[in-house]
C-alpha cells in the first residue's frame, strides 16, 4: 500500500514538471506520454499481477481469522463487521480534512496573498509531492508496530495542528511548515486506511468491501464541497463587507 | 471547522482502537 502510494507520488511529482517543459513547444507529447504511461501500466498489471485463487480449503490455512475467505454477499459480511462501516465514517472526517488541502487552500491563499496565492499554491503542491516521497518510508518504519487506528488518530491530530498553524500565522514560510504536518497526515491516512480494511476483510471479499467503503466515503464527502464553498464565500463577504 | 473535525476524528479513532485492544485482551484471557 505504501509502495503504491510512493509510486503514485513520484509520478505526481515528476509528471507536472515534465508537462511544464513540454507545454509550449511539444504539447502533443504530453498526451502521447499520458497514453504510453497508461498503456505500460495496463501491460504490467496484465502480465505480472496475479490474484490468488480462493477455495474452501482457505479456512485451514495460516491466514488470520478475520481474513479467511467466507461465503455470502458483501452486505452480509459488512453486517457481520459493523466496525468497518464505523471506521469508514470516521476516516471520512479525515478525508474531508485532506480534501481541504486542494480545495480550500487555493481559495484561502488567493484571499491572503492575492495573485501570489496561485504561485504559492503550486509551490506548496510540489513541496508536498517531494515531501511525501521522502517521509513515507520513514513514517512506515515509525508506525510499523502500531495499530492502524492509532496511526489514523495521529493523522487526525496532525491535520488539526497543520490547519491551526495555517490559521494563526499567515506568513509564507509558515505555510510550508504547516504543509509538513499536513503531508505527514496525508501519508498516514492514505496508507493505513487501506491496510486496516484489508486486515479486517475476508480475502474473498476484500476488493468488493474496499470498493463499497470508498463509495460510501465519497458520497459522504461530496456535500462538503458545497458546504465549504458556501462557508468561504460567507467569510469573504464578511471580511470585505459586501 | 476543519480543525475541530480532524480533532474529533482523532479522538474517536483513538477510542475505537482502545476498545478494540480491550476486546482482544478479553478474547486472549478467555
Short mmCIF file of C-alpha atoms in Angstrom, two decimals:
data_model
loop_
_atom_site.label_atom_id
_atom_site.label_comp_id
_atom_site.label_asym_id
_atom_site.label_seq_id
_atom_site.Cartn_x
_atom_site.Cartn_y
_atom_site.Cartn_z
CA UNK A 1 0.00 0.00 0.00
CA UNK A 2 2.72 2.46 0.98
CA UNK A 3 4.79 1.36 -2.04
CA UNK A 4 1.95 2.08 -4.48
CA UNK A 5 1.36 5.41 -2.75
CA UNK A 6 5.07 6.19 -3.05
CA UNK A 7 5.00 5.39 -6.78
CA UNK A 8 1.84 7.47 -7.22
CA UNK A 9 3.53 10.46 -5.58
CA UNK A 10 6.70 10.04 -7.61
CA UNK A 11 4.55 10.19 -10.74
CA UNK A 12 2.62 13.19 -9.38
CA UNK A 13 5.90 14.96 -8.65
CA UNK A 14 7.63 14.21 -11.98
CA UNK A 15 4.53 14.48 -14.23
CA UNK A 16 3.74 18.20 -13.79
CA UNK A 17 7.45 19.12 -14.13
CA UNK A 18 7.72 17.21 -17.46
CA UNK A 19 4.39 18.67 -18.61
CA UNK A 20 5.67 22.15 -17.73
CA UNK A 21 8.71 21.72 -20.01
CA UNK A 22 6.69 20.18 -22.85
CA UNK A 23 3.70 22.53 -22.62
CA UNK A 24 4.77 25.33 -25.01
CA UNK A 25 6.95 23.53 -27.58
CA UNK A 26 5.87 19.86 -27.60
CA UNK A 27 2.26 19.89 -26.34
CA UNK A 28 1.33 16.78 -28.34
CA UNK A 29 3.91 14.77 -26.38
CA UNK A 30 2.08 15.43 -23.10
CA UNK A 31 -0.86 13.41 -24.42
CA UNK A 32 1.36 10.78 -26.03
CA UNK A 33 3.22 10.46 -22.72
CA UNK A 34 -0.06 10.03 -20.81
CA UNK A 35 -1.24 7.36 -23.23
CA UNK A 36 2.08 5.46 -23.26
CA UNK A 37 2.35 5.56 -19.44
CA UNK A 38 -1.22 4.25 -19.07
CA UNK A 39 -0.53 1.51 -21.65
CA UNK A 40 2.64 0.41 -19.82
CA UNK A 41 0.62 0.33 -16.58
CA UNK A 42 -2.03 -1.89 -18.20
CA UNK A 43 0.65 -4.29 -19.55
CA UNK A 44 2.35 -4.53 -16.13
CA UNK A 45 -0.95 -5.35 -14.39
CA UNK A 46 -1.99 -7.74 -17.18
CA UNK A 47 1.18 -9.83 -17.21
CA UNK A 48 2.74 -9.55 -13.75
CA UNK A 49 -0.06 -9.04 -11.23
CA UNK A 50 -1.74 -12.26 -10.13
CA UNK A 51 -4.87 -12.56 -7.99
CA UNK A 52 -4.67 -15.53 -5.58
CA UNK A 53 -7.48 -18.05 -6.04
CA UNK A 54 -9.73 -18.70 -3.05
CA UNK A 55 -11.14 -22.10 -2.21
CA UNK A 56 -12.96 -23.86 0.60
CA UNK A 57 -9.61 -25.08 1.93
CA UNK A 58 -8.62 -21.48 2.69
CA UNK A 59 -10.10 -21.77 6.18
CA UNK A 60 -7.45 -24.35 7.11
CA UNK A 61 -4.55 -22.17 6.04
CA UNK A 62 -2.39 -19.92 8.21
CA UNK A 63 -4.45 -16.80 7.46
CA UNK A 64 -5.70 -14.74 10.42
CA UNK A 65 -9.33 -15.45 11.40
CA UNK A 66 -10.66 -12.11 10.08
CA UNK A 67 -9.02 -12.56 6.68
CA UNK A 68 -10.24 -16.09 5.94
CA UNK A 69 -12.39 -16.45 2.82
CA UNK A 70 -16.12 -16.71 3.51
CA UNK A 71 -19.32 -17.32 1.57
CA UNK A 72 -22.20 -14.88 1.24
CA UNK A 73 -22.73 -11.46 -0.19
CA UNK A 74 -20.64 -8.42 0.61
CA UNK A 75 -23.60 -6.92 2.53
CA UNK A 76 -23.74 -9.97 4.79
CA UNK A 77 -20.03 -9.59 5.52
CA UNK A 78 -20.48 -5.89 6.30
CA UNK A 79 -23.44 -6.69 8.58
CA UNK A 80 -21.25 -9.12 10.50
CA UNK A 81 -18.47 -6.50 10.79
CA UNK A 82 -20.15 -3.13 11.53
CA UNK A 83 -16.81 -1.75 12.77
CA UNK A 84 -15.77 -1.47 9.12
CA UNK A 85 -18.64 0.96 8.47
CA UNK A 86 -17.88 2.95 11.67
CA UNK A 87 -14.20 3.03 10.74
CA UNK A 88 -15.04 4.31 7.23
CA UNK A 89 -17.28 7.06 8.60
CA UNK A 90 -14.51 8.21 10.94
CA UNK A 91 -11.99 8.12 8.10
CA UNK A 92 -14.43 10.19 6.04
CA UNK A 93 -13.88 13.02 8.53
CA UNK A 94 -10.14 12.74 7.90
CA UNK A 95 -10.67 12.67 4.12
CA UNK A 96 -12.75 15.82 4.49
CA UNK A 97 -9.72 17.46 6.17
CA UNK A 98 -7.39 16.11 3.47
CA UNK A 99 -9.51 17.40 0.57
CA UNK A 100 -9.34 20.91 2.04
CA UNK A 101 -5.62 20.94 1.14
CA UNK A 102 -6.59 21.14 -2.53
CA UNK A 103 -9.98 22.81 -2.24
CA UNK A 104 -9.99 25.47 0.49
CA UNK A 105 -6.23 26.18 0.47
CA UNK A 106 -6.10 27.81 -3.03
CA UNK A 107 -9.11 29.97 -2.11
CA UNK A 108 -7.53 30.88 1.23
CA UNK A 109 -4.12 31.65 -0.30
CA UNK A 110 -5.67 33.81 -3.03
CA UNK A 111 -7.61 35.63 -0.33
CA UNK A 112 -4.47 36.24 1.78
CA UNK A 113 -1.77 36.68 -0.90
CA UNK A 114 -3.91 37.82 -3.87
CA UNK A 115 -2.22 36.99 -7.24
CA UNK A 116 0.79 35.46 -5.49
CA UNK A 117 -1.58 32.91 -3.92
CA UNK A 118 -1.80 30.74 -7.07
CA UNK A 119 2.02 30.61 -7.40
CA UNK A 120 2.38 29.77 -3.72
CA UNK A 121 -0.21 27.01 -4.01
CA UNK A 122 1.72 25.45 -6.91
CA UNK A 123 4.93 25.59 -4.87
CA UNK A 124 3.18 24.01 -1.89
CA UNK A 125 1.84 21.18 -4.07
CA UNK A 126 5.31 20.40 -5.47
CA UNK A 127 6.76 20.67 -1.95
CA UNK A 128 4.14 18.20 -0.68
CA UNK A 129 4.80 15.73 -3.53
CA UNK A 130 8.55 15.68 -2.80
CA UNK A 131 7.98 15.56 0.95
CA UNK A 132 5.57 12.64 0.70
CA UNK A 133 8.15 10.60 -1.24
CA UNK A 134 10.79 11.35 1.39
CA UNK A 135 8.73 10.81 4.53
CA UNK A 136 6.60 7.80 3.52
CA UNK A 137 9.33 5.17 4.26
CA UNK A 138 10.21 6.99 7.49
CA UNK A 139 6.62 7.11 8.73
CA UNK A 140 6.05 3.48 7.74
CA UNK A 141 9.04 2.45 9.82
CA UNK A 142 7.95 4.58 12.78
CA UNK A 143 4.38 3.23 12.78
CA UNK A 144 5.25 -0.34 11.82
CA UNK A 145 4.40 -1.82 15.22
CA UNK A 146 1.45 0.46 15.86
CA UNK A 147 -2.18 -0.49 15.19
CA UNK A 148 -3.61 1.27 12.14
CA UNK A 149 -6.35 3.04 14.06
CA UNK A 150 -3.85 4.74 16.37
CA UNK A 151 -1.83 5.86 13.33
CA UNK A 152 -5.02 7.32 11.86
CA UNK A 153 -5.79 9.08 15.15
CA UNK A 154 -2.30 10.65 14.92
CA UNK A 155 -3.11 11.61 11.34
CA UNK A 156 -6.19 13.49 12.64
CA UNK A 157 -4.09 15.33 15.22
CA UNK A 158 -1.53 16.26 12.54
CA UNK A 159 -4.31 17.64 10.31
CA UNK A 160 -5.69 19.69 13.23
CA UNK A 161 -2.21 21.02 14.08
CA UNK A 162 -1.33 21.79 10.43
CA UNK A 163 -4.51 23.77 9.80
CA UNK A 164 -4.11 25.52 13.15
CA UNK A 165 -0.62 26.70 12.08
CA UNK A 166 -2.07 27.96 8.76
CA UNK A 167 -4.75 29.84 10.66
CA UNK A 168 -2.59 31.53 13.31
CA UNK A 169 0.31 32.55 11.06
CA UNK A 170 -0.19 33.83 7.54
CA UNK A 171 3.47 34.25 6.57
CA UNK A 172 4.76 32.23 3.58
CA UNK A 173 7.39 30.16 5.48
CA UNK A 174 4.75 29.06 7.98
CA UNK A 175 2.57 27.77 5.13
CA UNK A 176 5.41 25.42 4.16
CA UNK A 177 5.92 24.35 7.79
CA UNK A 178 2.18 23.66 8.13
CA UNK A 179 2.25 21.55 4.98
CA UNK A 180 4.92 19.30 6.51
CA UNK A 181 2.33 18.26 9.13
CA UNK A 182 -0.46 18.05 6.57
CA UNK A 183 1.67 15.87 4.26
CA UNK A 184 2.56 13.54 7.14
CA UNK A 185 -1.14 13.28 8.00
CA UNK A 186 -1.94 12.52 4.35
CA UNK A 187 0.67 9.73 4.21
CA UNK A 188 -0.73 8.08 7.35
CA UNK A 189 -4.32 8.36 6.15
CA UNK A 190 -3.77 7.01 2.63
CA UNK A 191 -1.55 4.12 3.67
CA UNK A 192 -3.09 2.96 6.97
CA UNK A 193 -6.77 3.09 5.98
CA UNK A 194 -6.30 0.52 3.22
CA UNK A 195 -4.22 -1.73 5.46
CA UNK A 196 -6.92 -1.77 8.16
CA UNK A 197 -9.69 -2.54 5.67
CA UNK A 198 -7.59 -5.34 4.12
CA UNK A 199 -6.79 -6.82 7.54
CA UNK A 200 -10.42 -6.75 8.65
CA UNK A 201 -11.94 -8.13 5.43
CA UNK A 202 -12.14 -11.76 4.32
CA UNK A 203 -9.72 -12.36 1.45
CA UNK A 204 -12.64 -13.44 -0.77
CA UNK A 205 -14.44 -10.08 -0.37
CA UNK A 206 -11.51 -7.66 0.03
CA UNK A 207 -11.89 -5.87 -3.31
CA UNK A 208 -15.67 -5.55 -3.07
CA UNK A 209 -15.59 -4.27 0.54
CA UNK A 210 -12.87 -1.78 -0.30
CA UNK A 211 -14.90 -0.55 -3.31
CA UNK A 212 -18.12 -0.17 -1.31
CA UNK A 213 -16.41 1.62 1.57
CA UNK A 214 -14.68 4.00 -0.86
CA UNK A 215 -18.07 4.75 -2.45
CA UNK A 216 -19.63 5.41 0.98
CA UNK A 217 -16.75 7.76 1.80
CA UNK A 218 -17.01 9.67 -1.49
CA UNK A 219 -20.77 10.03 -1.11
CA UNK A 220 -20.30 11.39 2.41
CA UNK A 221 -17.57 13.84 1.35
CA UNK A 222 -19.48 15.12 -1.72
CA UNK A 223 -21.76 17.65 0.07
CA UNK A 224 -18.79 19.11 1.94
CA UNK A 225 -17.53 20.78 -1.27
CA UNK A 226 -20.73 22.82 -1.44
CA UNK A 227 -20.64 23.45 2.30
CA UNK A 228 -17.05 24.69 2.34
CA UNK A 229 -17.54 26.83 -0.79
CA UNK A 230 -20.57 28.41 0.85
CA UNK A 231 -18.71 28.95 4.17
CA UNK A 232 -15.74 30.52 2.39
CA UNK A 233 -17.98 32.76 0.29
CA UNK A 234 -19.70 33.97 3.52
CA UNK A 235 -16.32 34.62 5.14
CA UNK A 236 -15.07 36.70 2.19
CA UNK A 237 -18.33 38.67 2.13
CA UNK A 238 -17.97 39.38 5.86
CA UNK A 239 -14.33 40.48 5.52
CA UNK A 240 -14.99 42.78 2.55
CA UNK A 241 -18.36 43.89 3.93
CA UNK A 242 -20.19 43.32 0.63
CA UNK B 1 -14.41 23.74 11.33
CA UNK B 2 -11.65 21.65 9.65
CA UNK B 3 -9.55 21.69 12.83
CA UNK B 4 -12.47 20.61 15.02
CA UNK B 5 -13.48 17.85 12.56
CA UNK B 6 -9.92 16.46 12.43
CA UNK B 7 -9.64 16.59 16.21
CA UNK B 8 -12.96 14.82 16.77
CA UNK B 9 -12.00 12.13 14.22
CA UNK B 10 -8.66 11.63 16.02
CA UNK B 11 -10.35 11.25 19.42
CA UNK B 12 -12.98 8.81 18.13
CA UNK B 13 -10.40 6.69 16.29
CA UNK B 14 -8.24 6.57 19.39
CA UNK B 15 -11.26 5.50 21.49
CA UNK B 16 -12.15 2.83 18.90
CA UNK B 17 -8.59 1.49 18.92
CA UNK B 18 -8.63 1.29 22.74
CA UNK B 19 -11.96 -0.54 22.65
CA UNK B 20 -10.63 -2.97 20.07
CA UNK B 21 -7.46 -3.72 22.05
CA UNK B 22 -9.59 -4.29 25.19
CA UNK B 23 -11.73 -6.78 23.27
CA UNK B 24 -8.62 -8.58 22.07
CA UNK B 25 -7.27 -8.76 25.64
CA UNK B 26 -10.57 -10.26 26.86
CA UNK B 27 -10.55 -12.78 24.00
CA UNK B 28 -6.97 -13.78 24.81
CA UNK B 29 -7.70 -14.10 28.55
CA UNK B 30 -10.68 -16.37 27.93
#
